Coordinates of C-alpha atoms and ligand atoms in Angstrom, one line a residue:
X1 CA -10.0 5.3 -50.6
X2 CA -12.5 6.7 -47.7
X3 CA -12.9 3.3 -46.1
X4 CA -9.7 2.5 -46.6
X5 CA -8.4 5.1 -44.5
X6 CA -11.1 4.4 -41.7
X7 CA -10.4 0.9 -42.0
X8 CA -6.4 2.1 -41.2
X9 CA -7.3 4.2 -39.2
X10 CA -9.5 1.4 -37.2
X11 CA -6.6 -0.9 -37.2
X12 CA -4.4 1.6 -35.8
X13 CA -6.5 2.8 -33.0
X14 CA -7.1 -0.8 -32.4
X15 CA -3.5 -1.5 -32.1
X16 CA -2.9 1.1 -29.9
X17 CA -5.3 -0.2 -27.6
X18 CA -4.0 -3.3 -27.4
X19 CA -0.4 -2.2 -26.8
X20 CA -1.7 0.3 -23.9
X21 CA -3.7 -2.4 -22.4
X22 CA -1.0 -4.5 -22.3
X23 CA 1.6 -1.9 -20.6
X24 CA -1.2 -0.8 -18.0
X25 CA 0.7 -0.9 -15.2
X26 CA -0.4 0.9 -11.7
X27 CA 2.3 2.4 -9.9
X28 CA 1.5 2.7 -6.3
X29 CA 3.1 5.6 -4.2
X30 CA 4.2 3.7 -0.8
X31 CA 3.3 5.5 1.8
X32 CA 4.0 8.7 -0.4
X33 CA 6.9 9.8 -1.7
X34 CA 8.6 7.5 1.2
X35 CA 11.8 7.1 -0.8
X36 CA 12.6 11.5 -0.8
X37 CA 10.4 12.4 2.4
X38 CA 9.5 11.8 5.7
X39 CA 6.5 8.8 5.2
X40 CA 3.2 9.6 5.3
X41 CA 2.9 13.5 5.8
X42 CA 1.4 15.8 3.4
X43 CA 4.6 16.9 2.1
X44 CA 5.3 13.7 1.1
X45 CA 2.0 13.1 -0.7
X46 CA 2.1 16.3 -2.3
X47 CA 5.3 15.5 -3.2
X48 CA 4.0 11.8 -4.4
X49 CA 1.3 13.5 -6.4
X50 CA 3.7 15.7 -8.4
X51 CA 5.9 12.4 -9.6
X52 CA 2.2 11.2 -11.1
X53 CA 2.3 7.9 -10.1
X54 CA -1.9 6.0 -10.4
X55 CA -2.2 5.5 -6.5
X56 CA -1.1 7.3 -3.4
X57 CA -1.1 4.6 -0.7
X58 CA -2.6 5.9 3.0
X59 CA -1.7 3.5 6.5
X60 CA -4.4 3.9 9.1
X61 CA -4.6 4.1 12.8
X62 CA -7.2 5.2 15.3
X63 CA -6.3 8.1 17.7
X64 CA -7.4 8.0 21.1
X65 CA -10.4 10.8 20.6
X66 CA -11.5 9.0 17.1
X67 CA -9.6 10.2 14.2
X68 CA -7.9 8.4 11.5
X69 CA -4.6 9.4 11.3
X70 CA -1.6 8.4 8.6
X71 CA 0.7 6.3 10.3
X72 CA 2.1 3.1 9.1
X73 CA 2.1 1.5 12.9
X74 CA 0.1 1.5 16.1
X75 CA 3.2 2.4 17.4
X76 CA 4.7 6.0 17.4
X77 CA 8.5 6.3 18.3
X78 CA 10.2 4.9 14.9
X79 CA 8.7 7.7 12.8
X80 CA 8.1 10.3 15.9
X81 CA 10.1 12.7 18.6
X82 CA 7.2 11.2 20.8
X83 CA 9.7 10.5 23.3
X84 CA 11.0 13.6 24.0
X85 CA 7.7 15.1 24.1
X86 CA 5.8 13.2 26.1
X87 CA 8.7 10.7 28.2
X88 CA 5.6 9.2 30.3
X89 CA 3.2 8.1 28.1
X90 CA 4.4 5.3 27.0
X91 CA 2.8 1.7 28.0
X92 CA 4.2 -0.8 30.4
X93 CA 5.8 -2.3 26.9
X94 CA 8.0 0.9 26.7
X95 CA 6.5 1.8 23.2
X96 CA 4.0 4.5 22.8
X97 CA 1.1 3.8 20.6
X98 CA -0.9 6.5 19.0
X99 CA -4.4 5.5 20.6
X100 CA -3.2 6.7 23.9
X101 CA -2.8 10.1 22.3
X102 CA -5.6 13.0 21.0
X103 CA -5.2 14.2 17.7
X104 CA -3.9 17.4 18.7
X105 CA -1.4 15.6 20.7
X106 CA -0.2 13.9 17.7
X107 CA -0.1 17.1 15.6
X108 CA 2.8 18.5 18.1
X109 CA 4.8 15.9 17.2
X110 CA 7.5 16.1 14.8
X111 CA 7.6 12.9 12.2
X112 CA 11.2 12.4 10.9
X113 CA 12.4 9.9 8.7
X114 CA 12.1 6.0 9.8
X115 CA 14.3 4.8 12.5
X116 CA 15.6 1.5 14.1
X117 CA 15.1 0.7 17.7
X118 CA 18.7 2.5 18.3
X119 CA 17.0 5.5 16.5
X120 CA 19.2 5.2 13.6
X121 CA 18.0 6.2 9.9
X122 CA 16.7 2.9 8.2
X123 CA 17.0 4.4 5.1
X124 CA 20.4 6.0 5.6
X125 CA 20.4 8.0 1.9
X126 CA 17.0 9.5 2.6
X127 CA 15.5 13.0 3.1
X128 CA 19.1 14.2 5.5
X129 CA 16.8 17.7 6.6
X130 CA 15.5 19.3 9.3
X131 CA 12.1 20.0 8.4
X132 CA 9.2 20.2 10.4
X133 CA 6.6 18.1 9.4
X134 CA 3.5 16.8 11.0
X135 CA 1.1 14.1 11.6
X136 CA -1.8 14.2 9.4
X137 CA -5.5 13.1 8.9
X138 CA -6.8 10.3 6.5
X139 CA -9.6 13.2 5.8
X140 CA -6.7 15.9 5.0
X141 CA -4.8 13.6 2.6
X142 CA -7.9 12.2 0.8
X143 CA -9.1 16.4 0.3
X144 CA -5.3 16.8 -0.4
X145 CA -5.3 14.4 -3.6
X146 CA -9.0 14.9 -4.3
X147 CA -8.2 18.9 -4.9
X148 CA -5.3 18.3 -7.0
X149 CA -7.1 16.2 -9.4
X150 CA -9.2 18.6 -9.9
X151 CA -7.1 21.8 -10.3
X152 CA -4.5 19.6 -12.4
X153 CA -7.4 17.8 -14.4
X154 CA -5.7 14.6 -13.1
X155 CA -7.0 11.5 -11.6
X156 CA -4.3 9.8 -9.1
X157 CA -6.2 7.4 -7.0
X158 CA -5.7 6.5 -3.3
X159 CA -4.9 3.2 -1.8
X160 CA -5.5 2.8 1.6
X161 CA -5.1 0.3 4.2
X162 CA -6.6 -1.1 7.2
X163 CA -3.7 -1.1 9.8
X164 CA -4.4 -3.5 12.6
X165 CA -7.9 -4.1 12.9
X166 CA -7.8 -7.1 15.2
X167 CA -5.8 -5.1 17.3
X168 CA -8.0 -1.9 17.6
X169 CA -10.7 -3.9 18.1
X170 CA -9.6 -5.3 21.5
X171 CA -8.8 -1.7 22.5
X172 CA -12.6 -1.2 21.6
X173 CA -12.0 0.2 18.2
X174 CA -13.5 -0.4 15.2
X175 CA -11.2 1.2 12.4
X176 CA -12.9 -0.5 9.8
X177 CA -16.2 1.2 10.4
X178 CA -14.7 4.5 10.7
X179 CA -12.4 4.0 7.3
X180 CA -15.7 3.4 5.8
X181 CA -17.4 6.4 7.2
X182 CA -14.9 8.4 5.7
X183 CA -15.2 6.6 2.0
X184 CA -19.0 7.3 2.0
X185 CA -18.8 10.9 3.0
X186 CA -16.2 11.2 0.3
X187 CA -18.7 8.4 -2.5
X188 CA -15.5 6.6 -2.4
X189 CA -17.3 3.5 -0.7
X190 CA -17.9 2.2 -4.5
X191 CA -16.4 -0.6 -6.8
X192 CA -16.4 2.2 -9.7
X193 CA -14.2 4.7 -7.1
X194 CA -10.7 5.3 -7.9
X195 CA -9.4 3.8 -4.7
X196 CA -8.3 0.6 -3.2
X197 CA -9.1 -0.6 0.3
X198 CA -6.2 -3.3 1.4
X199 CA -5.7 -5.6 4.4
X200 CA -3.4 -8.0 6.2
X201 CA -6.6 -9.9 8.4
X202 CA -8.5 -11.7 5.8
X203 CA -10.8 -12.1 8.5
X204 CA -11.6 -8.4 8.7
X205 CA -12.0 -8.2 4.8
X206 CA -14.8 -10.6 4.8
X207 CA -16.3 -8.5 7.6
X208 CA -16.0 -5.5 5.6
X209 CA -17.9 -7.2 2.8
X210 CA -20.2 -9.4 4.9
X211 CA -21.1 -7.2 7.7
X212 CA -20.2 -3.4 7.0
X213 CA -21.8 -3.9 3.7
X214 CA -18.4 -2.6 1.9
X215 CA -18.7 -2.0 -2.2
X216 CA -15.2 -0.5 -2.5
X217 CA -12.0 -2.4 -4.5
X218 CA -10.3 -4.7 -1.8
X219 CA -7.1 -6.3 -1.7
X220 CA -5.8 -8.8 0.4
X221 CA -2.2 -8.3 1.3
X222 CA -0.4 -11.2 2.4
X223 CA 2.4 -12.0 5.2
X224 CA 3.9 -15.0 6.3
X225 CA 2.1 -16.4 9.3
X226 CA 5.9 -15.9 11.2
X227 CA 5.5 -12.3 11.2
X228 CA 2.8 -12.4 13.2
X229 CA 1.2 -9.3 11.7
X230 CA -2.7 -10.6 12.2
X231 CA -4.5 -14.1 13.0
X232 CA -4.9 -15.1 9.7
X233 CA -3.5 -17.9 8.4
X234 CA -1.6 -16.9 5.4
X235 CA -0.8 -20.8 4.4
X236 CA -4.2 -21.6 4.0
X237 CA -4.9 -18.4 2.2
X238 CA -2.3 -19.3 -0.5
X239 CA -3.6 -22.5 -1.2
X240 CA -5.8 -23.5 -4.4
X241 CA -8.9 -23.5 -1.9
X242 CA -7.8 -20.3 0.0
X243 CA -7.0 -18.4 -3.3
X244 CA -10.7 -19.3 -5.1
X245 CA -12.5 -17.8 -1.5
X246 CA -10.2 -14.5 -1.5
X247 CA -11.5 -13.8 -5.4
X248 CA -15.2 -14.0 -3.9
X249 CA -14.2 -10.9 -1.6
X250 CA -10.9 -9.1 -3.3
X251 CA -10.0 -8.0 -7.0
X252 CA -6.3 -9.0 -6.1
X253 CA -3.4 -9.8 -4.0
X254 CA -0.6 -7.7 -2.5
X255 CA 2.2 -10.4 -1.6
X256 CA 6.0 -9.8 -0.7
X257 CA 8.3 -9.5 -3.6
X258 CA 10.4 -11.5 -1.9
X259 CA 7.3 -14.2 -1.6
X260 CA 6.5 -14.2 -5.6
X261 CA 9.2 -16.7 -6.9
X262 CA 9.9 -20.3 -6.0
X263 CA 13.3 -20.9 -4.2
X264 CA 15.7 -24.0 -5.6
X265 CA 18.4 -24.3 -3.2
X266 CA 17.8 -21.6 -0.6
X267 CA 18.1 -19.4 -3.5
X268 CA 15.2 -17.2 -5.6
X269 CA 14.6 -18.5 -9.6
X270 CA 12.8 -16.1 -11.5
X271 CA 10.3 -18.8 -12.1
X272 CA 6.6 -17.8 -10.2
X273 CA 5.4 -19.6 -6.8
X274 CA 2.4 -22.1 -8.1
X275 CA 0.4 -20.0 -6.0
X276 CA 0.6 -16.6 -7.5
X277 CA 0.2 -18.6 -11.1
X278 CA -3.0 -19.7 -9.6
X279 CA -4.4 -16.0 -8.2
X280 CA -3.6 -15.2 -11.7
X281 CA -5.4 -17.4 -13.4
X282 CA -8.0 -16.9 -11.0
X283 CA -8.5 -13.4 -12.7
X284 CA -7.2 -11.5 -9.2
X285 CA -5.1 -8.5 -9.5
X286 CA -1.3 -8.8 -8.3
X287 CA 0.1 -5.9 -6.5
X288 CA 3.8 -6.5 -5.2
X289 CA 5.2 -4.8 -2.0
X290 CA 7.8 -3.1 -2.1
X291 CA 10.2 -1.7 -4.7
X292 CA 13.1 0.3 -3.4
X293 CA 16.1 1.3 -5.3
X294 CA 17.9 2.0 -2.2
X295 CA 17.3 -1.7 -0.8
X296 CA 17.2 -3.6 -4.1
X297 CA 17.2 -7.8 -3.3
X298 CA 21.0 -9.0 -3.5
X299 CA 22.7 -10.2 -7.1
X300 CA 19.6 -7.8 -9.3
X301 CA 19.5 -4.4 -10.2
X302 CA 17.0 -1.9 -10.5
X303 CA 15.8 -2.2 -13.8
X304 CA 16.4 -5.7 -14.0
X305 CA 13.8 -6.5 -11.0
X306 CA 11.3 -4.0 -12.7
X307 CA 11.9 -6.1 -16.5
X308 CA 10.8 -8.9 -14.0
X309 CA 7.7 -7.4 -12.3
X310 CA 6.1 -5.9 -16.0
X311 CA 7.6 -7.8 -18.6
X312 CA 8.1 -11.3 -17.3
X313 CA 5.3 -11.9 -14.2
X314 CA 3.1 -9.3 -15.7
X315 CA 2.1 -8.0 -12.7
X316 CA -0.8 -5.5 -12.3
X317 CA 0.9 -2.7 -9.9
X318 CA 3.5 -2.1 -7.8
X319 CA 4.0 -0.2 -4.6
X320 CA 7.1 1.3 -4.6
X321 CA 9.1 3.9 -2.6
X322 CA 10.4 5.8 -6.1
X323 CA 7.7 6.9 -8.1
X324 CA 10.3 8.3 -10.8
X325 CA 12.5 5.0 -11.8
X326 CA 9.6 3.1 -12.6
X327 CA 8.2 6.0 -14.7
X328 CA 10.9 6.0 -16.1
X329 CA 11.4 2.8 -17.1
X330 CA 7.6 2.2 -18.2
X331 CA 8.4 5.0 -20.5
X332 CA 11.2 3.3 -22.2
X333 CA 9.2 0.3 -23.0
Ligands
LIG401 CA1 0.9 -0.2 3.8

């Protein structure tokens, strides 16, 4: 009767095991809670922490006296009132970039939601206040989530990324030396550590590896090379060759949603590109960018994409501007 019960009791633990291993699912903050607040500030990753998602994602950029700041472009005037502040510091491009600026500059700047270049809302259902809130340091968000695991007993990891690096470097910058600094005062710079380091120039994650000696989870997120977002050659990356050399330097992938599915007459299937089936079966983890509720692809709704994402690709992770609907819907499963 006694080792029958253990012998239950075995199966069900075993069982329930199984069932959580195959719903893990890591839900990635973008950018904080992006989707209810202005991107990026403290607010928004307190905010972000609260919904309980597994990752808080950080964007990086260099200021001009050496901090890393969270911003999600070199550039300041979409997310800043850096115009009206400071008219004449702008470039002979027009755009102002946040290296020309101290970090006490950039803290007396006021970050409001996302805008286009005619300074309209991008998201036009988002955060509608007048707050003020401010730029903020890679250091003050990492000490941010870092003491709320510990006075909630939780464990939310952070997800940061590279922003740029080609870029920075011909300005004389190296970010990615300085984003590692940072890890290794923190013991972050570790494969155990709960945090991801990700990256658009596969260039600069073999670097990171090869030269700046980095031990810390990478992933390789991927563009198209018409974006023009770094040098790297994103065609050659997503070939059988190009996939089996990122799994000697990344634990996974973060491609566009709207990259993961082949296309049969100029419209998406819901069948997988041969290429992500191949990262999967190279073992690498697939991180998706980005779900929004509020800018859903056309014809599919919310909860159909997400059945799509967990149930039929199986994806790993997801960054997402809504924490809660994807909570939500894990929970139902
Ligand atoms: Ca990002």
């Amino acid at each position: 009767m006694l080792n029958l019960s253990v012998k239950t009791l075995r199966i069900l633990s075993l069982t329930a095991l199984v069932s959580f291993q195959s719903m893990a699912f890591d839900i990635i903050a973008h950018r904080g809670a992006s989707g209810y607040l202005p991107e990026h500030t403290l607010a928004s990753t307190a905010m972000a922490y609260a919904q309980q998602p597994d990752y808080i994602e950080q964007d990086l950029v260099m200021t001009g006296d050496g901090h890393l700041v969270m911003l999600h472009d070199i550039h300041l005037e979409t997310v800043t009132n850096v115009e009206t502040v400071f008219p004449n510091r702008h470039r002979e491009d027009g755009r102002y970039y946040a290296l020309d600026f101290t970090l006490a500059e950039l803290r007396s700047l006021n970050v409001h939601e996302r805008t286009d270049a005619k300074g309209k809302q991008v998201y036009s259902n988002r955060y509608q206040g007048n707050g003020q809130f401010t730029v903020a340091t890679f250091e003050e968000h990492i000490s941010t989530i870092l003491s709320l695991n510990a006075t909630t007993g939780g464990s939310v990891g952070l997800y940061a990324e590279i922003k740029s690096p080609a870029w920075h470097r011909e300005q004389g910058v190296d970010i990615s030396k300085a984003v590692l600094e940072v890890l290794r005062e923190h013991h972050l710079d570790d494969v155990s550590a709960n945090i991801y380091i990700q990256c658009f120039d596969f260039a600069e994650i073999k670097r990171l590896r090869e030269e700046l000696g980095a031990e810390v989870k990478l992933i390789q997120l991927l563009a198209e090379n018409s974006w023009n977002e770094t040098p790297t050659n994103y065609d050659k990356l997503k070939t059988q060759e190009g996939i089996e050399e990122l799994s000697r330097y990344v634990q996974g992938i973060g491609p566009w949603l709207g990259h993961v599915t082949r296309y049969e007459g100029g419209k998406p299937t819901t069948e997988l590109t041969p290429w992500i089936e191949t990262a999967k079966q190279q073992g690498l983890l697939i991180h998706p960018y980005t779900y929004r509720t509020d800018a859903l692809p056309p014809g599919i709704s919310a909860d159909q994409l997400l059945m799509l994402i967990i149930k039929k690709w199986q994806f790993d992770g997801l960054f997402t501007d809504q924490v809660p609907p994807v909570k939500r819907f894990l929970q139902s499963q």
